Amino acid sequence: GEDVEQSLFLSVREGDSSVINCTYTDSSSTYLYWYKQEPGAGLQLLTYIFSNMDMKQDQRLTVLLNKKDKHLSLRIADTQTGDSAIYFCAESEGGGADGLTFGKGTHLIIQP
Amino acid sequence: GAGVSQTPSNKVTEKGKYVELRCDPISGHTALYWYRQSLGQGPEFLIYFQGTGAADDSGLPNDRFFAVRPEGSVSTLKIQRTERGDSAVYLCASSLDSPGTNEKLFFGSGTQLSVL
C-alpha cells in the first residue's frame, strides 16, 4: 500500500531556514501536499504541488519535488516562532475516493 | 459557517457505550471525509462521502463504525460498543472538488474521543 515517511523532529534557530523532508512510495501520486497542525487545532493546508512540477514557491514557502526519487521537501525561509507546529506531508492519486495518505508528521521546534 | 465545524470538541465515554460525532462541512462542499488521528500519528482515512452516499468506506476499522450524511451536508460518525483503542482525535474534512481533481481538503478542529 501507499506509504509516506517523514522524520519526527526538526529543530532550527529563529531566523534560519527550515527544510522538512518527505518520501513516498506510490508512483501514481498526482498531488502532494503540506499541512500544518498547531496544538488543539485542525490541519491547515499550507501548499500543494502537482506531480508534473518540480518546484513551487509561495512567499516564505518553497516546495521541491523529485519525482524520480519520490522525495518532497518544504523549505520555510526566515523561520519564526509562529511556525512551531507539526507539518504533515500527504499524497493523493487524484482519481481515487480515499482522500489523502499522510505521513506521521514532523515536529518543527524553534530555538530562540 | 466559514470553516468545517465539529462537535463536540471533546467526548469522554465509558467502554461499551455508543457515541455520535458530528461534522458540519463548508457550505457547498460536496465531498466529506472522516479521518482518525491517534497520538503521534498522521491522520488515517476512514470514510468518504460524495453527496449523500458513502463512496468509499474502506478505512472503517470494523462494523462498530458507521457514518451517515442523509442530506448531503452534515455528517455523523457513529461508534457502537466503544473500546479503549477507539480513543483518538476524529477529524472531518470537506472539499469542493470531486475525485479526479485537486482534492484540497479543509479540516475541522476534530473531536477528541476518550474511552475510559
Short mmCIF file of C-alpha atoms in Angstrom, two decimals:
data_model
loop_
_atom_site.label_atom_id
_atom_site.label_comp_id
_atom_site.label_asym_id
_atom_site.label_seq_id
_atom_site.Cartn_x
_atom_site.Cartn_y
_atom_site.Cartn_z
CA GLY A 1 0.00 0.00 0.00
CA GLU A 2 0.90 3.63 -0.06
CA ASP A 3 3.40 4.86 2.48
CA VAL A 4 4.59 8.35 3.37
CA GLU A 5 7.66 8.79 5.57
CA GLN A 6 8.91 11.83 7.47
CA SER A 7 11.45 12.41 10.19
CA LEU A 8 9.73 13.06 13.52
CA PHE A 9 11.58 16.16 14.72
CA LEU A 10 13.42 19.16 13.30
CA SER A 11 15.00 21.86 15.44
CA VAL A 12 16.08 25.20 13.93
CA ARG A 13 17.10 28.59 15.22
CA GLU A 14 14.75 31.52 14.77
CA GLY A 15 15.57 33.34 11.53
CA ASP A 16 17.17 30.31 9.88
CA SER A 17 15.59 28.28 7.09
CA SER A 18 13.78 25.04 7.93
CA VAL A 19 13.76 22.15 5.49
CA ILE A 20 11.29 19.36 6.14
CA ASN A 21 11.67 16.23 4.05
CA CYS A 22 9.23 13.53 2.98
CA THR A 23 9.44 10.37 0.91
CA TYR A 24 6.55 8.46 -0.57
CA THR A 25 6.14 5.13 -2.29
CA ASP A 26 3.11 5.50 -4.55
CA SER A 27 4.37 6.20 -8.06
CA SER A 28 0.86 7.15 -9.15
CA SER A 29 0.71 10.08 -6.71
CA THR A 30 -0.75 13.01 -8.57
CA TYR A 31 -0.83 15.71 -5.93
CA LEU A 32 1.43 16.21 -2.93
CA TYR A 33 0.51 18.42 -0.01
CA TRP A 34 1.93 20.04 3.07
CA TYR A 35 -0.37 20.56 6.04
CA LYS A 36 0.38 22.38 9.30
CA GLN A 37 -1.14 21.36 12.63
CA GLU A 38 -0.89 23.59 15.69
CA PRO A 39 -1.77 22.29 19.17
CA GLY A 40 -5.51 21.74 19.58
CA ALA A 41 -6.24 22.78 16.01
CA GLY A 42 -7.19 21.03 12.81
CA LEU A 43 -4.91 20.63 9.85
CA GLN A 44 -4.29 23.73 7.78
CA LEU A 45 -3.41 23.32 4.11
CA LEU A 46 -0.16 25.21 3.52
CA THR A 47 0.62 24.39 -0.07
CA TYR A 48 0.45 21.65 -2.67
CA ILE A 49 2.25 20.67 -5.84
CA PHE A 50 1.12 18.77 -8.89
CA SER A 51 3.32 15.83 -9.84
CA ASN A 52 4.38 17.32 -13.18
CA MET A 53 6.00 20.27 -11.39
CA ASP A 54 9.36 20.22 -9.65
CA MET A 55 9.15 23.45 -7.68
CA LYS A 56 6.55 25.78 -6.28
CA GLN A 57 7.16 28.96 -4.31
CA ASP A 58 4.65 30.81 -2.18
CA GLN A 59 6.04 33.68 -0.08
CA ARG A 60 8.29 32.09 2.59
CA LEU A 61 7.44 28.55 1.46
CA THR A 62 9.25 26.62 -1.26
CA VAL A 63 8.23 23.11 -2.23
CA LEU A 64 10.63 20.89 -4.15
CA LEU A 65 9.57 17.63 -5.76
CA ASN A 66 11.93 14.96 -7.07
CA LYS A 67 9.53 12.56 -8.72
CA LYS A 68 12.25 10.11 -9.73
CA ASP A 69 13.33 9.66 -6.11
CA LYS A 70 9.77 10.17 -4.75
CA HIS A 71 11.10 12.90 -2.47
CA LEU A 72 9.26 16.04 -1.42
CA SER A 73 10.59 18.89 0.71
CA LEU A 74 9.20 22.02 2.29
CA ARG A 75 11.53 24.93 2.93
CA ILE A 76 10.40 27.70 5.27
CA ALA A 77 12.55 30.81 4.95
CA ASP A 78 13.23 33.05 7.95
CA THR A 79 11.61 30.66 10.43
CA GLN A 80 9.57 32.39 13.14
CA THR A 81 8.23 31.19 16.49
CA GLY A 82 4.77 31.09 14.93
CA ASP A 83 5.99 28.39 12.58
CA SER A 84 6.30 25.99 15.51
CA ALA A 85 3.87 23.14 14.69
CA ILE A 86 3.64 19.64 13.26
CA TYR A 87 4.00 19.51 9.49
CA PHE A 88 2.36 16.66 7.59
CA CYS A 89 3.25 15.53 4.12
CA ALA A 90 0.36 13.92 2.22
CA GLU A 91 -0.21 12.44 -1.19
CA SER A 92 -3.20 11.67 -3.33
CA GLU A 93 -3.71 9.91 -6.59
CA GLY A 94 -6.33 12.46 -7.55
CA GLY A 95 -8.52 9.81 -9.06
CA GLY A 96 -9.37 7.73 -6.05
CA ALA A 97 -12.03 8.33 -3.47
CA ASP A 98 -9.88 7.60 -0.45
CA GLY A 99 -8.63 11.12 0.11
CA LEU A 100 -5.09 11.63 1.25
CA THR A 101 -2.39 9.40 2.70
CA PHE A 102 -0.49 11.23 5.42
CA GLY A 103 2.93 10.83 6.95
CA LYS A 104 3.31 10.78 10.75
CA GLY A 105 4.29 14.44 10.82
CA THR A 106 7.46 16.39 11.61
CA HIS A 107 7.55 18.44 14.81
CA LEU A 108 9.26 21.73 13.99
CA ILE A 109 10.93 23.18 17.09
CA ILE A 110 12.14 26.78 17.02
CA GLN A 111 15.07 27.76 19.19
CA PRO A 112 15.35 31.44 20.15
CA GLY B 1 -20.15 28.76 8.56
CA ALA B 2 -16.75 29.81 7.36
CA GLY B 3 -14.99 26.54 8.10
CA VAL B 4 -15.59 22.89 8.94
CA SER B 5 -17.24 22.61 12.33
CA GLN B 6 -17.07 19.52 14.54
CA THR B 7 -18.98 18.84 17.72
CA PRO B 8 -18.34 18.04 20.44
CA SER B 9 -14.72 19.13 20.68
CA ASN B 10 -14.18 16.59 23.46
CA LYS B 11 -16.08 13.42 24.31
CA VAL B 12 -15.36 11.16 27.25
CA THR B 13 -17.22 7.88 27.38
CA GLU B 14 -17.04 4.51 29.04
CA LYS B 15 -16.04 1.29 27.36
CA GLY B 16 -19.04 -0.34 25.71
CA LYS B 17 -21.04 2.86 25.21
CA TYR B 18 -22.33 4.33 21.95
CA VAL B 19 -21.12 7.72 20.68
CA GLU B 20 -22.01 10.06 17.84
CA LEU B 21 -19.65 12.67 16.43
CA ARG B 22 -20.97 15.45 14.22
CA CYS B 23 -19.43 17.31 11.30
CA ASP B 24 -20.72 20.44 9.53
CA PRO B 25 -18.77 20.87 6.30
CA ILE B 26 -18.11 24.09 4.45
CA SER B 27 -21.27 25.18 2.65
CA GLY B 28 -21.32 23.96 -0.93
CA HIS B 29 -18.66 21.28 -0.45
CA THR B 30 -19.97 18.03 -1.85
CA ALA B 31 -17.10 15.82 -0.68
CA LEU B 32 -16.78 14.95 3.00
CA TYR B 33 -14.14 12.81 4.67
CA TRP B 34 -13.64 11.32 8.12
CA TYR B 35 -10.14 10.62 9.40
CA ARG B 36 -8.84 9.28 12.69
CA GLN B 37 -5.61 10.56 14.25
CA SER B 38 -4.05 8.58 17.05
CA LEU B 39 -1.40 10.11 19.29
CA GLY B 40 1.87 10.62 17.42
CA GLN B 41 0.43 9.51 14.11
CA GLY B 42 -0.80 11.16 10.96
CA PRO B 43 -4.49 11.13 10.10
CA GLU B 44 -5.80 7.82 8.74
CA PHE B 45 -8.65 7.69 6.27
CA LEU B 46 -11.94 6.22 7.47
CA ILE B 47 -14.72 7.05 5.00
CA TYR B 48 -15.54 9.39 2.14
CA PHE B 49 -18.92 10.78 1.05
CA GLN B 50 -19.78 12.31 -2.28
CA GLY B 51 -23.15 13.91 -1.67
CA THR B 52 -25.33 11.62 0.42
CA GLY B 53 -23.64 8.34 -0.45
CA ALA B 54 -20.58 6.73 1.07
CA ALA B 55 -18.34 6.43 -1.99
CA ASP B 56 -15.56 4.67 -0.10
CA ASP B 57 -15.78 3.20 3.41
CA SER B 58 -12.70 1.01 3.11
CA GLY B 59 -10.98 2.74 6.02
CA LEU B 60 -13.59 1.90 8.65
CA PRO B 61 -11.81 -0.50 11.03
CA ASN B 62 -14.78 -2.78 11.73
CA ASP B 63 -18.57 -2.92 11.78
CA ARG B 64 -18.79 -0.96 15.04
CA PHE B 65 -18.10 2.15 12.99
CA PHE B 66 -20.75 3.68 10.76
CA ALA B 67 -21.29 7.12 9.22
CA VAL B 68 -24.21 8.84 7.55
CA ARG B 69 -24.81 12.00 5.59
CA PRO B 70 -28.56 11.90 4.90
CA GLU B 71 -28.98 15.31 3.26
CA GLY B 72 -25.58 15.69 1.69
CA SER B 73 -24.37 18.25 4.19
CA VAL B 74 -23.98 17.38 7.90
CA SER B 75 -22.42 14.00 8.65
CA THR B 76 -22.47 11.88 11.79
CA LEU B 77 -19.86 9.26 12.66
CA LYS B 78 -21.32 6.60 14.93
CA ILE B 79 -19.30 4.20 17.05
CA GLN B 80 -21.01 1.31 18.84
CA ARG B 81 -19.67 -0.62 21.83
CA THR B 82 -16.68 1.69 22.17
CA GLU B 83 -13.31 0.21 23.10
CA ARG B 84 -10.29 1.89 24.69
CA GLY B 85 -8.45 1.55 21.38
CA ASP B 86 -11.01 3.84 19.77
CA SER B 87 -9.56 6.77 21.72
CA ALA B 88 -8.21 9.26 19.19
CA VAL B 89 -8.95 12.58 17.53
CA TYR B 90 -11.60 12.17 14.86
CA LEU B 91 -11.14 14.69 12.08
CA CYS B 92 -13.64 15.71 9.46
CA ALA B 93 -12.70 17.40 6.20
CA SER B 94 -14.62 18.71 3.25
CA SER B 95 -13.64 19.50 -0.31
CA LEU B 96 -15.24 21.41 -3.14
CA ASP B 97 -13.67 19.19 -5.76
CA SER B 98 -14.63 15.68 -6.62
CA PRO B 99 -12.09 12.87 -7.03
CA GLY B 100 -10.01 13.14 -10.17
CA THR B 101 -9.12 16.75 -9.47
CA ASN B 102 -7.02 18.53 -6.90
CA GLU B 103 -8.51 17.42 -3.62
CA LYS B 104 -7.83 20.40 -1.38
CA LEU B 105 -9.24 19.23 1.91
CA PHE B 106 -10.24 21.67 4.61
CA PHE B 107 -10.21 20.15 8.08
CA GLY B 108 -12.17 20.82 11.22
CA SER B 109 -10.52 21.01 14.65
CA GLY B 110 -11.56 17.47 15.44
CA THR B 111 -13.30 15.66 18.26
CA GLN B 112 -11.04 14.20 20.93
CA LEU B 113 -12.66 10.91 21.93
CA SER B 114 -11.51 9.33 25.16
CA VAL B 115 -12.82 5.87 26.06
CA LEU B 116 -12.25 5.00 29.72
#
